[in-house]
PDB file of C-alpha atoms and ligand atoms in Angstrom:
ATOM      1  CA  MET A   1     138.513 -20.851-114.010  1.00 97.00           C
ATOM      2  CA  LEU A   2     137.253 -21.310-110.439  1.00 98.00           C
ATOM      3  CA  LYS A   3     136.790 -18.469-108.034  1.00 97.00           C
ATOM      4  CA  THR A   4     134.983 -17.878-104.768  1.00 97.00           C
ATOM      5  CA  ILE A   5     134.404 -14.367-103.527  1.00 97.00           C
ATOM      6  CA  ASN A   6     133.703 -13.764 -99.842  1.00 97.00           C
ATOM      7  CA  LEU A   7     131.864 -17.037 -99.576  1.00 97.00           C
ATOM      8  CA  HIS A   8     129.950 -17.415 -96.299  1.00 97.00           C
ATOM      9  CA  LYS A   9     127.892 -20.353 -95.144  1.00 98.00           C
ATOM     10  CA  LYS A  10     125.938 -20.418 -91.920  1.00 97.00           C
ATOM     11  CA  TYR A  11     123.956 -23.346 -90.545  1.00 95.00           C
ATOM     12  CA  ASN A  12     121.698 -21.536 -88.051  1.00 94.00           C
ATOM     13  CA  ASP A  13     124.205 -19.936 -85.634  1.00 94.00           C
ATOM     14  CA  PHE A  14     127.166 -22.025 -86.786  1.00 96.00           C
ATOM     15  CA  THR A  15     129.532 -20.503 -89.330  1.00 97.00           C
ATOM     16  CA  ALA A  16     130.873 -23.239 -91.620  1.00 97.00           C
ATOM     17  CA  LEU A  17     132.529 -20.874 -94.142  1.00 98.00           C
ATOM     18  CA  GLN A  18     133.807 -17.398 -93.513  1.00 97.00           C
ATOM     19  CA  SER A  19     134.972 -14.982 -96.238  1.00 96.00           C
ATOM     20  CA  LEU A  20     136.391 -17.743 -98.388  1.00 97.00           C
ATOM     21  CA  ASN A  21     138.347 -16.340-101.327  1.00 97.00           C
ATOM     22  CA  LEU A  22     139.735 -19.087-103.480  1.00 97.00           C
ATOM     23  CA  GLU A  23     141.123 -18.888-106.984  1.00 97.00           C
ATOM     24  CA  VAL A  24     142.160 -21.760-109.233  1.00 98.00           C
ATOM     25  CA  GLU A  25     143.569 -21.075-112.696  1.00 97.00           C
ATOM     26  CA  LYS A  26     142.876 -23.151-115.812  1.00 97.00           C
ATOM     27  CA  GLY A  27     144.961 -26.332-115.788  1.00 97.00           C
ATOM     28  CA  GLU A  28     145.861 -25.893-112.128  1.00 98.00           C
ATOM     29  CA  ILE A  29     145.552 -28.657-109.559  1.00 98.00           C
ATOM     30  CA  TYR A  30     144.579 -27.197-106.200  1.00 98.00           C
ATOM     31  CA  ALA A  31     144.543 -29.268-103.021  1.00 98.00           C
ATOM     32  CA  LEU A  32     142.401 -28.139-100.126  1.00 97.00           C
ATOM     33  CA  LEU A  33     143.660 -29.439 -96.795  1.00 97.00           C
ATOM     34  CA  GLY A  34     142.068 -29.048 -93.386  1.00 97.00           C
ATOM     35  CA  GLN A  35     140.845 -30.892 -90.325  1.00 95.00           C
ATOM     36  CA  ASN A  36     137.496 -32.675 -90.302  1.00 95.00           C
ATOM     37  CA  GLY A  37     134.851 -29.969 -90.253  1.00 95.00           C
ATOM     38  CA  ALA A  38     137.130 -27.247 -91.689  1.00 97.00           C
ATOM     39  CA  GLY A  39     134.664 -26.550 -94.514  1.00 97.00           C
ATOM     40  CA  LYS A  40     136.151 -28.390 -97.512  1.00 97.00           C
ATOM     41  CA  SER A  41     133.023 -30.357 -98.438  1.00 95.00           C
ATOM     42  CA  THR A  42     130.827 -27.321 -97.800  1.00 96.00           C
ATOM     43  CA  THR A  43     132.921 -25.425-100.358  1.00 97.00           C
ATOM     44  CA  ILE A  44     132.588 -28.238-102.909  1.00 97.00           C
ATOM     45  CA  ASN A  45     128.838 -28.559-102.270  1.00 96.00           C
ATOM     46  CA  ILE A  46     128.316 -24.842-102.888  1.00 97.00           C
ATOM     47  CA  LEU A  47     130.286 -25.072-106.144  1.00 96.00           C
ATOM     48  CA  LEU A  48     128.098 -28.002-107.170  1.00 94.00           C
ATOM     49  CA  GLY A  49     124.943 -26.051-106.349  1.00 93.00           C
ATOM     50  CA  LEU A  50     123.919 -28.666-103.783  1.00 93.00           C
ATOM     51  CA  ILE A  51     123.793 -26.072-101.020  1.00 94.00           C
ATOM     52  CA  LYS A  52     123.379 -22.309-101.218  1.00 95.00           C
ATOM     53  CA  ALA A  53     125.907 -19.879 -99.807  1.00 97.00           C
ATOM     54  CA  THR A  54     124.558 -17.534 -97.133  1.00 97.00           C
ATOM     55  CA  SER A  55     126.406 -14.701 -98.871  1.00 97.00           C
ATOM     56  CA  GLY A  56     129.184 -14.237-101.412  1.00 97.00           C
ATOM     57  CA  ASP A  57     129.348 -16.128-104.676  1.00 97.00           C
ATOM     58  CA  ALA A  58     131.378 -18.682-106.580  1.00 97.00           C
ATOM     59  CA  PHE A  59     132.209 -18.635-110.276  1.00 97.00           C
ATOM     60  CA  ILE A  60     133.159 -21.396-112.682  1.00 97.00           C
ATOM     61  CA  ASN A  61     134.617 -20.098-115.924  1.00 94.00           C
ATOM     62  CA  THR A  62     133.197 -16.656-114.902  1.00 94.00           C
ATOM     63  CA  ILE A  63     129.648 -18.097-114.582  1.00 95.00           C
ATOM     64  CA  SER A  64     127.973 -17.414-111.245  1.00 96.00           C
ATOM     65  CA  VAL A  65     126.941 -20.505-109.313  1.00 96.00           C
ATOM     66  CA  THR A  66     124.115 -18.530-107.689  1.00 94.00           C
ATOM     67  CA  ASP A  67     122.693 -17.085-110.900  1.00 94.00           C
ATOM     68  CA  HIS A  68     123.241 -20.013-113.286  1.00 94.00           C
ATOM     69  CA  PRO A  69     123.181 -23.302-111.346  1.00 92.00           C
ATOM     70  CA  GLN A  70     122.135 -25.330-114.414  1.00 91.00           C
ATOM     71  CA  LYS A  71     124.810 -23.875-116.714  1.00 93.00           C
ATOM     72  CA  ILE A  72     127.404 -24.619-114.047  1.00 93.00           C
ATOM     73  CA  LYS A  73     126.500 -28.312-114.036  1.00 91.00           C
ATOM     74  CA  LYS A  74     127.747 -28.619-117.632  1.00 91.00           C
ATOM     75  CA  GLU A  75     131.166 -27.250-116.684  1.00 93.00           C
ATOM     76  CA  LEU A  76     131.686 -29.412-113.614  1.00 96.00           C
ATOM     77  CA  ALA A  77     132.244 -33.026-112.718  1.00 96.00           C
ATOM     78  CA  TYR A  78     132.201 -34.301-109.149  1.00 96.00           C
ATOM     79  CA  ILE A  79     134.113 -37.379-108.118  1.00 95.00           C
ATOM     80  CA  PRO A  80     133.264 -38.346-104.538  1.00 93.00           C
ATOM     81  CA  GLU A  81     135.376 -40.531-102.284  1.00 91.00           C
ATOM     82  CA  THR A  82     133.285 -43.518-103.313  1.00 90.00           C
ATOM     83  CA  VAL A  83     132.132 -43.280-106.905  1.00 92.00           C
ATOM     84  CA  LEU A  84     128.534 -44.497-107.075  1.00 92.00           C
ATOM     85  CA  LEU A  85     127.877 -46.547-110.187  1.00 96.00           C
ATOM     86  CA  TYR A  86     125.543 -49.368-111.174  1.00 97.00           C
ATOM     87  CA  PRO A  87     127.114 -52.631-109.946  1.00 95.00           C
ATOM     88  CA  ASN A  88     125.265 -54.795-112.484  1.00 96.00           C
ATOM     89  CA  LEU A  89     126.441 -52.768-115.484  1.00 97.00           C
ATOM     90  CA  THR A  90     129.925 -52.949-117.002  1.00 98.00           C
ATOM     91  CA  GLY A  91     132.361 -50.043-116.940  1.00 98.00           C
ATOM     92  CA  MET A  92     131.457 -49.338-120.543  1.00 98.00           C
ATOM     93  CA  GLU A  93     127.682 -49.504-119.866  1.00 98.00           C
ATOM     94  CA  ASN A  94     127.982 -47.203-116.860  1.00 98.00           C
ATOM     95  CA  LEU A  95     129.953 -44.700-118.934  1.00 98.00           C
ATOM     96  CA  ASP A  96     127.424 -44.931-121.773  1.00 98.00           C
ATOM     97  CA  PHE A  97     124.502 -44.449-119.362  1.00 98.00           C
ATOM     98  CA  PHE A  98     125.955 -41.401-117.584  1.00 97.00           C
ATOM     99  CA  SER A  99     127.160 -39.874-120.874  1.00 97.00           C
ATOM    100  CA  LYS A 100     123.632 -40.120-122.271  1.00 97.00           C
ATOM    101  CA  ILE A 101     122.223 -38.460-119.133  1.00 94.00           C
ATOM    102  CA  ALA A 102     124.680 -35.603-119.790  1.00 94.00           C
ATOM    103  CA  GLY A 103     123.366 -35.411-123.388  1.00 95.00           C
ATOM    104  CA  PHE A 104     126.172 -37.223-125.250  1.00 97.00           C
ATOM    105  CA  ASN A 105     125.708 -40.254-127.485  1.00 97.00           C
ATOM    106  CA  TYR A 106     129.115 -41.837-128.076  1.00 98.00           C
ATOM    107  CA  THR A 107     130.093 -44.827-130.175  1.00 98.00           C
ATOM    108  CA  ARG A 108     131.610 -47.871-128.465  1.00 96.00           C
ATOM    109  CA  ALA A 109     135.021 -46.895-129.808  1.00 97.00           C
ATOM    110  CA  GLU A 110     134.702 -43.424-128.287  1.00 98.00           C
ATOM    111  CA  LEU A 111     133.537 -44.803-124.927  1.00 98.00           C
ATOM    112  CA  SER A 112     136.411 -47.226-124.937  1.00 97.00           C
ATOM    113  CA  ALA A 113     138.860 -44.396-125.685  1.00 97.00           C
ATOM    114  CA  PHE A 114     137.628 -42.422-122.638  1.00 97.00           C
ATOM    115  CA  LEU A 115     138.150 -45.457-120.405  1.00 98.00           C
ATOM    116  CA  ARG A 116     141.610 -46.120-121.874  1.00 97.00           C
ATOM    117  CA  HIS A 117     142.510 -42.463-121.284  1.00 95.00           C
ATOM    118  CA  THR A 118     142.054 -43.024-117.547  1.00 96.00           C
ATOM    119  CA  GLY A 119     144.318 -46.085-117.634  1.00 94.00           C
ATOM    120  CA  LEU A 120     141.486 -48.584-117.076  1.00 96.00           C
ATOM    121  CA  GLN A 121     142.676 -51.846-118.579  1.00 95.00           C
ATOM    122  CA  GLU A 122     140.804 -53.013-121.697  1.00 95.00           C
ATOM    123  CA  ALA A 123     139.978 -56.341-120.044  1.00 95.00           C
ATOM    124  CA  ALA A 124     137.899 -54.507-117.413  1.00 97.00           C
ATOM    125  CA  HIS A 125     135.790 -52.435-119.824  1.00 98.00           C
ATOM    126  CA  HIS A 126     133.246 -55.226-120.249  1.00 97.00           C
ATOM    127  CA  LYS A 127     133.254 -56.525-116.679  1.00 97.00           C
ATOM    128  CA  THR A 128     130.484 -55.567-114.262  1.00 97.00           C
ATOM    129  CA  LEU A 129     131.305 -52.989-111.613  1.00 95.00           C
ATOM    130  CA  GLY A 130     130.680 -55.464-108.812  1.00 90.00           C
ATOM    131  CA  GLY A 131     134.206 -56.811-109.310  1.00 91.00           C
ATOM    132  CA  TYR A 132     135.949 -53.443-109.616  1.00 96.00           C
ATOM    133  CA  SER A 133     138.399 -52.106-107.039  1.00 95.00           C
ATOM    134  CA  LYS A 134     137.967 -48.603-105.622  1.00 93.00           C
ATOM    135  CA  GLY A 135     140.665 -47.296-107.966  1.00 94.00           C
ATOM    136  CA  MET A 136     138.943 -48.832-110.998  1.00 96.00           C
ATOM    137  CA  ARG A 137     135.608 -47.257-110.038  1.00 95.00           C
ATOM    138  CA  GLN A 138     137.379 -43.939-109.695  1.00 95.00           C
ATOM    139  CA  LYS A 139     138.739 -44.328-113.228  1.00 96.00           C
ATOM    140  CA  VAL A 140     135.208 -44.826-114.548  1.00 97.00           C
ATOM    141  CA  GLY A 141     134.216 -41.685-112.616  1.00 97.00           C
ATOM    142  CA  ILE A 142     137.013 -39.766-114.321  1.00 97.00           C
ATOM    143  CA  ALA A 143     135.998 -41.216-117.717  1.00 98.00           C
ATOM    144  CA  ILE A 144     132.448 -39.910-117.105  1.00 97.00           C
ATOM    145  CA  ALA A 145     133.921 -36.459-116.379  1.00 97.00           C
ATOM    146  CA  LEU A 146     135.917 -36.588-119.629  1.00 97.00           C
ATOM    147  CA  ALA A 147     132.908 -37.812-121.622  1.00 98.00           C
ATOM    148  CA  LYS A 148     130.826 -34.845-120.475  1.00 96.00           C
ATOM    149  CA  ASP A 149     133.820 -32.623-121.284  1.00 95.00           C
ATOM    150  CA  ALA A 150     133.867 -31.109-117.789  1.00 96.00           C
ATOM    151  CA  LYS A 151     136.304 -28.208-117.591  1.00 95.00           C
ATOM    152  CA  VAL A 152     136.532 -28.384-113.799  1.00 97.00           C
ATOM    153  CA  LEU A 153     136.806 -31.546-111.709  1.00 98.00           C
ATOM    154  CA  LEU A 154     135.921 -31.478-108.020  1.00 98.00           C
ATOM    155  CA  LEU A 155     137.333 -34.392-106.078  1.00 97.00           C
ATOM    156  CA  ASP A 156     136.541 -35.258-102.467  1.00 95.00           C
ATOM    157  CA  GLU A 157     139.149 -37.398-100.664  1.00 94.00           C
ATOM    158  CA  PRO A 158     140.296 -39.015-103.919  1.00 94.00           C
ATOM    159  CA  THR A 159     143.134 -41.100-102.457  1.00 94.00           C
ATOM    160  CA  SER A 160     141.378 -42.221 -99.293  1.00 94.00           C
ATOM    161  CA  GLY A 161     141.343 -46.016 -99.212  1.00 91.00           C
ATOM    162  CA  LEU A 162     143.477 -46.440-102.342  1.00 93.00           C
ATOM    163  CA  ASP A 163     146.532 -48.675-102.168  1.00 93.00           C
ATOM    164  CA  PRO A 164     149.922 -47.131-103.092  1.00 93.00           C
ATOM    165  CA  ILE A 165     149.782 -48.373-106.704  1.00 93.00           C
ATOM    166  CA  ALA A 166     146.253 -47.052-107.228  1.00 92.00           C
ATOM    167  CA  THR A 167     147.316 -43.746-105.603  1.00 93.00           C
ATOM    168  CA  ALA A 168     150.289 -43.471-107.972  1.00 93.00           C
ATOM    169  CA  GLU A 169     148.041 -44.202-110.957  1.00 93.00           C
ATOM    170  CA  PHE A 170     145.533 -41.635-109.751  1.00 92.00           C
ATOM    171  CA  THR A 171     148.314 -39.047-109.365  1.00 93.00           C
ATOM    172  CA  GLU A 172     149.459 -39.692-112.912  1.00 95.00           C
ATOM    173  CA  ILE A 173     145.949 -39.336-114.379  1.00 95.00           C
ATOM    174  CA  ILE A 174     145.304 -36.106-112.487  1.00 95.00           C
ATOM    175  CA  ARG A 175     148.641 -34.629-113.616  1.00 96.00           C
ATOM    176  CA  GLN A 176     147.793 -35.503-117.200  1.00 96.00           C
ATOM    177  CA  LEU A 177     144.332 -33.920-116.946  1.00 96.00           C
ATOM    178  CA  GLY A 178     145.913 -30.738-115.618  1.00 97.00           C
ATOM    179  CA  GLN A 179     148.362 -30.691-118.527  1.00 96.00           C
ATOM    180  CA  GLU A 180     145.409 -31.082-120.906  1.00 96.00           C
ATOM    181  CA  GLY A 181     143.912 -27.905-119.433  1.00 97.00           C
ATOM    182  CA  ARG A 182     141.354 -29.313-116.986  1.00 97.00           C
ATOM    183  CA  THR A 183     141.135 -27.517-113.675  1.00 98.00           C
ATOM    184  CA  ILE A 184     141.090 -29.625-110.555  1.00 98.00           C
ATOM    185  CA  LEU A 185     140.084 -28.845-106.990  1.00 98.00           C
ATOM    186  CA  MET A 186     140.521 -31.673-104.539  1.00 97.00           C
ATOM    187  CA  ALA A 187     139.704 -31.851-100.851  1.00 97.00           C
ATOM    188  CA  THR A 188     142.139 -34.193 -99.183  1.00 96.00           C
ATOM    189  CA  HIS A 189     143.843 -35.274 -95.972  1.00 95.00           C
ATOM    190  CA  ASP A 190     146.715 -36.788 -97.943  1.00 94.00           C
ATOM    191  CA  ILE A 191     149.554 -34.280 -97.488  1.00 95.00           C
ATOM    192  CA  PHE A 192     152.059 -36.424 -99.382  1.00 93.00           C
ATOM    193  CA  ASN A 193     149.783 -36.701-102.415  1.00 94.00           C
ATOM    194  CA  ALA A 194     148.899 -32.997-102.235  1.00 95.00           C
ATOM    195  CA  VAL A 195     152.580 -32.020-102.480  1.00 95.00           C
ATOM    196  CA  SER A 196     153.197 -34.507-105.234  1.00 93.00           C
ATOM    197  CA  VAL A 197     150.261 -33.677-107.521  1.00 95.00           C
ATOM    198  CA  ALA A 198     148.972 -30.190-106.703  1.00 97.00           C
ATOM    199  CA  SER A 199     150.538 -26.970-107.909  1.00 96.00           C
ATOM    200  CA  ASN A 200     148.817 -24.995-105.154  1.00 97.00           C
ATOM    201  CA  ILE A 201     147.685 -25.943-101.702  1.00 97.00           C
ATOM    202  CA  GLY A 202     145.195 -24.225 -99.428  1.00 97.00           C
ATOM    203  CA  ILE A 203     144.843 -24.969 -95.737  1.00 97.00           C
ATOM    204  CA  MET A 204     141.394 -24.359 -94.246  1.00 97.00           C
ATOM    205  CA  LYS A 205     140.666 -23.847 -90.580  1.00 97.00           C
ATOM    206  CA  GLN A 206     137.205 -23.261 -89.141  1.00 96.00           C
ATOM    207  CA  GLY A 207     135.778 -22.188 -92.482  1.00 97.00           C
ATOM    208  CA  GLN A 208     138.616 -19.874 -93.438  1.00 97.00           C
ATOM    209  CA  LEU A 209     141.482 -20.245 -95.872  1.00 97.00           C
ATOM    210  CA  VAL A 210     144.434 -19.644 -93.580  1.00 97.00           C
ATOM    211  CA  GLN A 211     147.259 -20.646 -95.953  1.00 96.00           C
ATOM    212  CA  ASN A 212     147.594 -20.464 -99.722  1.00 96.00           C
ATOM    213  CA  LEU A 213     150.843 -22.066-100.808  1.00 96.00           C
ATOM    214  CA  GLN A 214     152.768 -23.123-103.873  1.00 95.00           C
ATOM    215  CA  SER A 215     153.555 -26.797-103.427  1.00 94.00           C
ATOM    216  CA  LYS A 216     156.946 -26.648-105.179  1.00 92.00           C
ATOM    217  CA  ALA A 217     158.233 -24.585-102.238  1.00 92.00           C
ATOM    218  CA  PHE A 218     157.652 -27.497 -99.816  1.00 93.00           C
ATOM    219  CA  THR A 219     158.634 -31.069 -99.170  1.00 95.00           C
ATOM    220  CA  ALA A 220     155.900 -33.289 -97.722  1.00 94.00           C
ATOM    221  CA  GLU A 221     157.618 -33.130 -94.320  1.00 95.00           C
ATOM    222  CA  GLU A 222     157.771 -29.326 -94.390  1.00 96.00           C
ATOM    223  CA  LEU A 223     154.138 -29.084 -95.404  1.00 96.00           C
ATOM    224  CA  GLN A 224     153.134 -31.486 -92.666  1.00 95.00           C
ATOM    225  CA  GLU A 225     155.003 -29.384 -90.118  1.00 95.00           C
ATOM    226  CA  LEU A 226     153.363 -26.194 -91.354  1.00 95.00           C
ATOM    227  CA  TYR A 227     149.969 -27.905 -91.413  1.00 96.00           C
ATOM    228  CA  LEU A 228     150.300 -29.059 -87.811  1.00 96.00           C
ATOM    229  CA  LYS A 229     151.349 -25.561 -86.704  1.00 94.00           C
ATOM    230  CA  THR A 230     148.479 -23.982 -88.642  1.00 93.00           C
ATOM    231  CA  ILE A 231     145.476 -26.069 -87.678  1.00 88.00           C
TER     232      ILE A 231
HETATM  233  P1  ATP B 301     135.728 -33.637 -93.525  1.00 94.24           P
HETATM  234  O1  ATP B 301     137.203 -33.628 -93.738  1.00 94.24           O
HETATM  235  O2  ATP B 301     135.298 -34.381 -92.307  1.00 94.24           O
HETATM  236  O3  ATP B 301     134.949 -34.053 -94.742  1.00 94.24           O
HETATM  237  P2  ATP B 301     135.100 -30.865 -94.113  1.00 94.24           P
HETATM  238  O4  ATP B 301     136.283 -29.964 -94.066  1.00 94.24           O
HETATM  239  O5  ATP B 301     134.663 -31.334 -95.451  1.00 94.24           O
HETATM  240  O6  ATP B 301     135.325 -32.106 -93.163  1.00 94.24           O
HETATM  241  P3  ATP B 301     132.434 -29.845 -93.871  1.00 94.24           P
HETATM  242  O7  ATP B 301     131.744 -31.134 -94.141  1.00 94.24           O
HETATM  243  O8  ATP B 301     132.435 -28.818 -94.924  1.00 94.24           O
HETATM  244  O9  ATP B 301     133.915 -30.107 -93.383  1.00 94.24           O
HETATM  245  O10 ATP B 301     131.751 -29.248 -92.554  1.00 94.24           O
HETATM  246  C1  ATP B 301     132.057 -27.951 -92.044  1.00 94.24           C
HETATM  247  C2  ATP B 301     131.280 -27.749 -90.762  1.00 94.24           C
HETATM  248  O11 ATP B 301     129.905 -27.519 -91.083  1.00 94.24           O
HETATM  249  C3  ATP B 301     131.326 -28.918 -89.788  1.00 94.24           C
HETATM  250  O12 ATP B 301     131.462 -28.442 -88.483  1.00 94.24           O
HETATM  251  C4  ATP B 301     129.982 -29.589 -89.993  1.00 94.24           C
HETATM  252  O13 ATP B 301     129.556 -30.224 -88.814  1.00 94.24           O
HETATM  253  C5  ATP B 301     129.083 -28.404 -90.323  1.00 94.24           C
HETATM  254  N1  ATP B 301     127.951 -28.804 -91.173  1.00 94.24           N
HETATM  255  C6  ATP B 301     128.019 -29.362 -92.401  1.00 94.24           C
HETATM  256  N2  ATP B 301     126.784 -29.576 -92.893  1.00 94.24           N
HETATM  257  C7  ATP B 301     125.906 -29.152 -91.931  1.00 94.24           C
HETATM  258  C8  ATP B 301     124.482 -29.089 -91.828  1.00 94.24           C
HETATM  259  N3  ATP B 301     123.704 -29.521 -92.814  1.00 94.24           N
HETATM  260  N4  ATP B 301     123.962 -28.578 -90.692  1.00 94.24           N
HETATM  261  C9  ATP B 301     124.750 -28.133 -89.698  1.00 94.24           C
HETATM  262  N5  ATP B 301     126.102 -28.137 -89.736  1.00 94.24           N
HETATM  263  C10 ATP B 301     126.671 -28.646 -90.829  1.00 94.24           C
END
């Protein structure tokens, strides 16, 4: 569902990505770990078409990011660390607005069902975003991804700044989305969450994928040890 082939990215003389070969199957949750500057966001930005690879290519559902950047946008949803929404609109209004931008015109019942699917409490659907916690905003972000029927979700630091309850809720939603057949790539520093939610884990170092692991083979402590030895 998601594949990068020999992806290279250079910023002048600096190599940010080097021969990155990544593969994520349909319904898989893949966590990308790595130090600050390892190249995780660069990878996500190339997949999103926000920056161009120097060479190599990336494919979403076999569609080339280089050749079909507009088609790719329909397949993907991006959920940044801080989900940017309109603070003066309610959760429901934000979802309606962004769904319409993506070309979908849903009824109130349908919009409400997307929000419920993410675990956002009914009472919050009609409250303005100004009063939402980070976890609640993230749920609206996920609802927007579901409303546009994105096959692949790209998440950047999704658990950063979430309290343990919000992290557990997030983990549950992501697991469920994977079971429903959505493909998830998340860049994270949260080793514990990566082991708990991801089926596969990649460790990046200086723009290269230096480990590609199955998470069920590791406890969080073992992964942390391996991570510290690797980076
Ligand atoms: P973090 O965990 O801090 O988000 P990251 O793994 O996402 O880090 P990237 O943001 O992909 O890392 O950055 C990879 C490298 O590319 C870094 O050394 C960064 O300084 C460099 N870089 C990113 N964007 C640019 C740019 N526009 N010009 C020059 N260098 C850049």
